mmCIF file of C-alpha atoms in Angstrom:
data_model
loop_
_atom_site.group_PDB
_atom_site.id
_atom_site.type_symbol
_atom_site.label_atom_id
_atom_site.label_comp_id
_atom_site.label_asym_id
_atom_site.label_seq_id
_atom_site.Cartn_x
_atom_site.Cartn_y
_atom_site.Cartn_z
ATOM 1 C CA UNK A 239 11.498 18.330 2.637
ATOM 2 C CA UNK A 240 9.887 21.362 2.105
ATOM 3 C CA UNK A 241 9.192 23.844 4.808
ATOM 4 C CA UNK A 242 5.893 22.826 6.475
ATOM 5 C CA UNK A 243 4.448 22.197 9.598
ATOM 6 C CA UNK A 244 0.857 21.572 10.827
ATOM 7 C CA UNK A 245 0.046 21.793 14.495
ATOM 8 C CA UNK A 246 -1.230 20.239 16.275
ATOM 9 C CA UNK A 247 -0.420 16.767 15.066
ATOM 10 C CA UNK A 248 -2.902 14.788 16.946
ATOM 11 C CA UNK A 249 -6.373 16.140 18.476
ATOM 12 C CA UNK A 250 -9.043 14.871 20.465
ATOM 13 C CA UNK A 251 -12.278 16.742 21.053
ATOM 14 C CA UNK A 252 -15.925 16.682 21.636
ATOM 15 C CA UNK A 253 -18.430 17.300 19.059
ATOM 16 C CA UNK A 254 -19.821 20.739 19.427
ATOM 17 C CA UNK A 255 -16.105 22.372 20.141
ATOM 18 C CA UNK A 256 -14.603 24.311 17.790
ATOM 19 C CA UNK A 257 -11.096 23.582 16.541
ATOM 20 C CA UNK A 258 -8.550 25.366 14.448
ATOM 21 C CA UNK A 259 -5.586 23.869 12.841
ATOM 22 C CA UNK A 260 -2.686 25.664 11.923
ATOM 23 C CA UNK A 261 -0.173 25.051 9.028
ATOM 24 C CA UNK A 262 2.835 27.036 8.459
ATOM 25 C CA UNK A 263 5.661 27.053 5.679
ATOM 26 C CA UNK A 264 9.025 28.601 5.621
ATOM 27 C CA UNK A 265 8.730 28.378 1.240
ATOM 28 C CA UNK A 266 7.058 31.748 0.732
ATOM 29 C CA UNK A 267 4.943 30.079 -1.623
ATOM 30 C CA UNK A 268 2.002 31.663 -2.738
ATOM 31 C CA UNK A 269 -0.878 28.756 -2.878
ATOM 32 C CA UNK A 270 -1.303 26.626 0.273
ATOM 33 C CA UNK A 271 -4.197 24.094 0.321
ATOM 34 C CA UNK A 272 -6.136 22.127 2.991
ATOM 35 C CA UNK A 273 -7.117 18.547 2.517
ATOM 36 C CA UNK A 274 -9.165 15.836 4.295
ATOM 37 C CA UNK A 275 -8.087 12.182 3.793
ATOM 38 C CA UNK A 276 -10.340 9.138 4.691
ATOM 39 C CA UNK A 277 -9.899 5.671 4.059
ATOM 40 C CA UNK A 278 -12.432 4.923 0.882
ATOM 41 C CA UNK A 279 -12.121 8.417 -0.561
ATOM 42 C CA UNK A 280 -8.322 9.156 -1.122
ATOM 43 C CA UNK A 281 -7.351 12.982 -0.701
ATOM 44 C CA UNK A 282 -10.156 15.767 -0.971
ATOM 45 C CA UNK A 283 -10.012 19.190 -0.891
ATOM 46 C CA UNK A 284 -11.371 21.419 1.646
ATOM 47 C CA UNK A 285 -10.681 24.563 0.662
ATOM 48 C CA UNK A 286 -7.281 26.583 -0.582
ATOM 49 C CA UNK A 287 -5.915 29.806 -0.702
ATOM 50 C CA UNK A 288 -3.828 31.818 -3.482
ATOM 51 C CA UNK A 289 -2.402 34.870 -1.757
ATOM 52 C CA UNK A 290 -2.705 36.599 1.438
ATOM 53 C CA UNK A 291 -6.818 37.043 2.318
ATOM 54 C CA UNK A 292 -7.640 35.715 -0.920
ATOM 55 C CA UNK A 293 -9.287 32.047 -0.145
ATOM 56 C CA UNK A 294 -11.862 29.660 -2.155
ATOM 57 C CA UNK A 295 -13.592 26.235 -1.927
ATOM 58 C CA UNK A 296 -12.719 23.001 -3.184
ATOM 59 C CA UNK A 297 -15.053 19.799 -3.362
ATOM 60 C CA UNK A 298 -16.027 18.854 0.823
ATOM 61 C CA UNK A 299 -16.001 22.938 2.494
ATOM 62 C CA UNK A 300 -19.495 22.368 4.462
ATOM 63 C CA UNK A 301 -18.497 22.709 7.644
ATOM 64 C CA UNK A 302 -14.894 24.616 7.530
ATOM 65 C CA UNK A 303 -13.552 28.143 7.198
ATOM 66 C CA UNK A 304 -10.180 29.252 6.549
ATOM 67 C CA UNK A 305 -8.097 32.202 7.489
ATOM 68 C CA UNK A 306 -4.876 33.340 6.096
ATOM 69 C CA UNK A 307 -3.848 36.436 7.233
ATOM 70 C CA UNK A 308 0.107 36.046 6.198
ATOM 71 C CA UNK A 309 1.737 34.255 3.948
ATOM 72 C CA UNK A 310 3.079 31.437 6.230
ATOM 73 C CA UNK A 311 0.378 30.391 8.061
ATOM 74 C CA UNK A 312 -2.844 28.990 6.541
ATOM 75 C CA UNK A 313 -5.050 28.436 9.535
ATOM 76 C CA UNK A 314 -8.329 26.005 8.973
ATOM 77 C CA UNK A 315 -11.021 26.014 11.449
ATOM 78 C CA UNK A 316 -14.183 23.769 12.253
ATOM 79 C CA UNK A 317 -16.682 25.726 13.755
ATOM 80 C CA UNK A 318 -18.634 23.317 15.691
ATOM 81 C CA UNK A 319 -17.025 19.662 15.330
ATOM 82 C CA UNK A 320 -18.776 16.752 14.099
ATOM 83 C CA UNK A 321 -17.758 13.207 14.254
ATOM 84 C CA UNK A 322 -17.992 12.938 10.550
ATOM 85 C CA UNK A 323 -15.149 15.345 10.777
ATOM 86 C CA UNK A 324 -12.703 12.745 12.422
ATOM 87 C CA UNK A 325 -10.032 12.260 9.617
ATOM 88 C CA UNK A 326 -6.411 12.914 9.206
ATOM 89 C CA UNK A 327 -5.691 16.915 7.819
ATOM 90 C CA UNK A 328 -2.998 17.814 5.088
ATOM 91 C CA UNK A 329 -1.916 21.021 4.534
ATOM 92 C CA UNK A 330 -0.227 21.259 1.230
ATOM 93 C CA UNK A 331 2.002 24.345 -0.723
ATOM 94 C CA UNK A 332 2.678 25.275 -4.451
ATOM 95 C CA UNK A 333 4.190 27.910 -6.123
ATOM 96 C CA UNK A 334 3.734 28.901 -9.959
ATOM 97 C CA UNK A 335 6.710 30.685 -10.438
ATOM 98 C CA UNK A 336 8.552 27.108 -10.727
ATOM 99 C CA UNK A 337 7.036 26.466 -13.301
ATOM 100 C CA UNK A 338 6.254 22.814 -11.818
ATOM 101 C CA UNK A 339 2.845 23.225 -9.658
ATOM 102 C CA UNK A 340 3.722 20.327 -7.685
ATOM 103 C CA UNK A 341 2.159 20.345 -4.715
ATOM 104 C CA UNK A 342 4.129 19.544 -1.329
ATOM 105 C CA UNK A 343 2.474 18.214 2.092
ATOM 106 C CA UNK A 344 2.723 18.749 5.171
ATOM 107 C CA UNK A 345 3.252 15.415 7.712
ATOM 108 C CA UNK A 346 -0.596 15.780 9.180
ATOM 109 C CA UNK A 347 -3.061 16.264 11.956
ATOM 110 C CA UNK A 348 -5.169 13.628 13.047
ATOM 111 C CA UNK A 349 -8.267 14.679 13.854
ATOM 112 C CA UNK A 350 -10.778 12.496 16.043
ATOM 113 C CA UNK A 351 -14.269 13.934 17.201
ATOM 114 C CA UNK A 352 -15.622 11.814 19.871
ATOM 115 C CA UNK B 142 -16.863 16.384 -13.231
ATOM 116 C CA UNK B 143 -13.022 15.438 -13.509
ATOM 117 C CA UNK B 144 -12.234 12.012 -12.577
ATOM 118 C CA UNK B 145 -9.110 10.014 -11.698
ATOM 119 C CA UNK B 146 -9.295 6.131 -10.950
ATOM 120 C CA UNK B 147 -6.830 3.755 -9.696
ATOM 121 C CA UNK B 148 -6.136 0.066 -9.906
ATOM 122 C CA UNK B 149 -5.398 -2.045 -8.560
ATOM 123 C CA UNK B 150 -6.185 -0.785 -5.064
ATOM 124 C CA UNK B 151 -3.630 -3.347 -3.803
ATOM 125 C CA UNK B 152 -0.592 -4.892 -5.323
ATOM 126 C CA UNK B 153 1.437 -7.816 -3.148
ATOM 127 C CA UNK B 154 4.916 -8.474 -5.212
ATOM 128 C CA UNK B 155 8.232 -10.441 -4.349
ATOM 129 C CA UNK B 156 11.468 -8.213 -4.065
ATOM 130 C CA UNK B 157 12.262 -8.187 -7.972
ATOM 131 C CA UNK B 158 9.347 -8.851 -9.700
ATOM 132 C CA UNK B 159 8.351 -5.937 -12.270
ATOM 133 C CA UNK B 160 4.847 -4.609 -12.167
ATOM 134 C CA UNK B 161 2.743 -1.664 -13.166
ATOM 135 C CA UNK B 162 0.212 0.338 -11.587
ATOM 136 C CA UNK B 163 -2.533 2.141 -13.708
ATOM 137 C CA UNK B 164 -3.887 5.710 -13.263
ATOM 138 C CA UNK B 165 -6.771 6.279 -15.730
ATOM 139 C CA UNK B 166 -8.282 10.188 -15.999
ATOM 140 C CA UNK B 167 -11.144 12.112 -17.377
ATOM 141 C CA UNK B 168 -9.727 15.648 -16.366
ATOM 142 C CA UNK B 169 -10.583 18.587 -18.809
ATOM 143 C CA UNK B 170 -7.744 20.038 -20.517
ATOM 144 C CA UNK B 171 -5.232 18.602 -18.379
ATOM 145 C CA UNK B 172 -2.436 20.448 -17.464
ATOM 146 C CA UNK B 173 -0.496 17.967 -15.163
ATOM 147 C CA UNK B 174 -0.562 14.615 -14.061
ATOM 148 C CA UNK B 175 0.867 14.371 -10.541
ATOM 149 C CA UNK B 176 2.467 11.152 -8.760
ATOM 150 C CA UNK B 177 3.090 11.155 -5.205
ATOM 151 C CA UNK B 178 4.041 8.339 -2.951
ATOM 152 C CA UNK B 179 2.672 8.546 0.912
ATOM 153 C CA UNK B 180 4.296 5.935 3.583
ATOM 154 C CA UNK B 181 1.972 4.907 6.838
ATOM 155 C CA UNK B 182 1.386 8.024 9.025
ATOM 156 C CA UNK B 183 3.044 10.265 6.869
ATOM 157 C CA UNK B 184 2.226 13.377 4.238
ATOM 158 C CA UNK B 185 2.402 12.248 0.436
ATOM 159 C CA UNK B 186 5.408 13.326 -1.339
ATOM 160 C CA UNK B 187 5.733 14.395 -4.676
ATOM 161 C CA UNK B 188 7.787 12.053 -7.523
ATOM 162 C CA UNK B 189 6.721 13.230 -11.095
ATOM 163 C CA UNK B 190 4.582 15.936 -12.993
ATOM 164 C CA UNK B 191 3.915 14.413 -16.371
ATOM 165 C CA UNK B 192 2.389 16.997 -19.214
ATOM 166 C CA UNK B 193 1.880 15.717 -22.318
ATOM 167 C CA UNK B 194 0.842 12.266 -23.561
ATOM 168 C CA UNK B 195 4.010 10.213 -24.556
ATOM 169 C CA UNK B 196 5.591 11.922 -21.918
ATOM 170 C CA UNK B 197 8.076 9.561 -19.521
ATOM 171 C CA UNK B 198 10.132 10.307 -16.212
ATOM 172 C CA UNK B 199 12.145 7.845 -14.782
ATOM 173 C CA UNK B 200 14.012 7.757 -10.717
ATOM 174 C CA UNK B 201 15.553 5.000 -9.407
ATOM 175 C CA UNK B 202 12.896 1.703 -9.612
ATOM 176 C CA UNK B 203 10.209 4.186 -10.905
ATOM 177 C CA UNK B 204 9.504 5.094 -14.575
ATOM 178 C CA UNK B 205 5.855 7.268 -14.990
ATOM 179 C CA UNK B 206 4.642 7.194 -18.399
ATOM 180 C CA UNK B 207 1.449 9.438 -19.722
ATOM 181 C CA UNK B 208 -1.180 8.611 -22.616
ATOM 182 C CA UNK B 209 -4.254 10.532 -23.657
ATOM 183 C CA UNK B 210 -6.486 8.571 -21.073
ATOM 184 C CA UNK B 211 -4.374 7.326 -18.614
ATOM 185 C CA UNK B 212 -0.995 7.144 -16.700
ATOM 186 C CA UNK B 213 1.411 3.974 -15.725
ATOM 187 C CA UNK B 214 3.829 4.151 -12.958
ATOM 188 C CA UNK B 215 6.018 1.091 -13.933
ATOM 189 C CA UNK B 216 8.399 -0.302 -10.854
ATOM 190 C CA UNK B 217 11.185 -2.120 -11.935
ATOM 191 C CA UNK B 218 13.100 -4.806 -9.618
ATOM 192 C CA UNK B 219 11.458 -3.419 -6.494
ATOM 193 C CA UNK B 220 12.606 -4.082 -3.105
ATOM 194 C CA UNK B 221 10.945 -3.848 0.508
ATOM 195 C CA UNK B 222 11.580 0.052 0.920
ATOM 196 C CA UNK B 223 8.807 0.206 -1.969
ATOM 197 C CA UNK B 224 6.020 -0.794 -0.217
ATOM 198 C CA UNK B 225 3.888 2.233 -0.110
ATOM 199 C CA UNK B 226 0.351 3.799 -1.487
ATOM 200 C CA UNK B 227 1.000 5.688 -4.803
ATOM 201 C CA UNK B 228 -1.312 8.173 -5.519
ATOM 202 C CA UNK B 229 -1.996 10.100 -9.040
ATOM 203 C CA UNK B 230 -3.689 13.111 -9.418
ATOM 204 C CA UNK B 231 -4.591 15.482 -11.765
ATOM 205 C CA UNK B 232 -4.844 19.242 -12.912
ATOM 206 C CA UNK B 233 -7.461 20.751 -15.117
ATOM 207 C CA UNK B 234 -5.696 23.525 -17.223
ATOM 208 C CA UNK B 235 -6.168 27.014 -15.535
ATOM 209 C CA UNK B 236 -6.565 25.509 -12.175
ATOM 210 C CA UNK B 237 -4.375 24.859 -9.248
ATOM 211 C CA UNK B 238 -6.155 22.232 -7.685
ATOM 212 C CA UNK B 239 -5.601 18.533 -8.142
ATOM 213 C CA UNK B 240 -8.088 15.693 -8.325
ATOM 214 C CA UNK B 241 -6.825 12.714 -6.591
ATOM 215 C CA UNK B 242 -7.386 8.905 -7.272
ATOM 216 C CA UNK B 243 -7.712 6.783 -3.872
ATOM 217 C CA UNK B 244 -4.676 4.890 -4.022
ATOM 218 C CA UNK B 245 -2.769 1.702 -4.955
ATOM 219 C CA UNK B 246 -1.672 0.383 -1.766
ATOM 220 C CA UNK B 247 2.114 -1.688 -3.144
ATOM 221 C CA UNK B 248 3.663 -3.681 -0.645
ATOM 222 C CA UNK B 249 6.874 -5.611 -1.826
ATOM 223 C CA UNK B 250 7.691 -9.261 -0.005
ATOM 224 C CA UNK B 251 11.738 -10.153 0.538
#
């Protein structure tokens, strides 16, 4: 398994509270991604990073921000959580240097906003 | 807009009954078509990358093929442990972003 951990693995929070999810990798891969997975929608990209302090938006970025201050850590923040952000969140990593471009996924964080 | 569509949404097979899953795509300048397996409560697990039409890749009972418009995941003589959701994703040329289909949930009964 790729060395990717996500924390917390489960979280219940109230509407309007800030939430930060953490993704940590030990592979030294350049690219990191945050996805959400919902029934009927599949996996959708929220934000991604192509290097330390280099990030860009995905297709469902509204209400989310990210930060990457170290190669190994990629943080996803919900500034003011809403019920529509109840979902399972996956982090993924990839590295162009391998030539194959595939992404490897972490175990996921199940977030419930009440 | 890039799109990836998978069919069927769900498939039930008897053990040993071979079948195929379909992934049709409209991705500009496709640079790679990816297949993943996802078990309940876990993250997607990488299976294959296909880069050009005509390419095939195999792993145990799985074989993935690619044409200019679609990809197939052929499952030969499946076993109950092959039960999972199979995801297909495409990436356009010059982009590291993947566009995923909604998946096919495969159930193999003993």
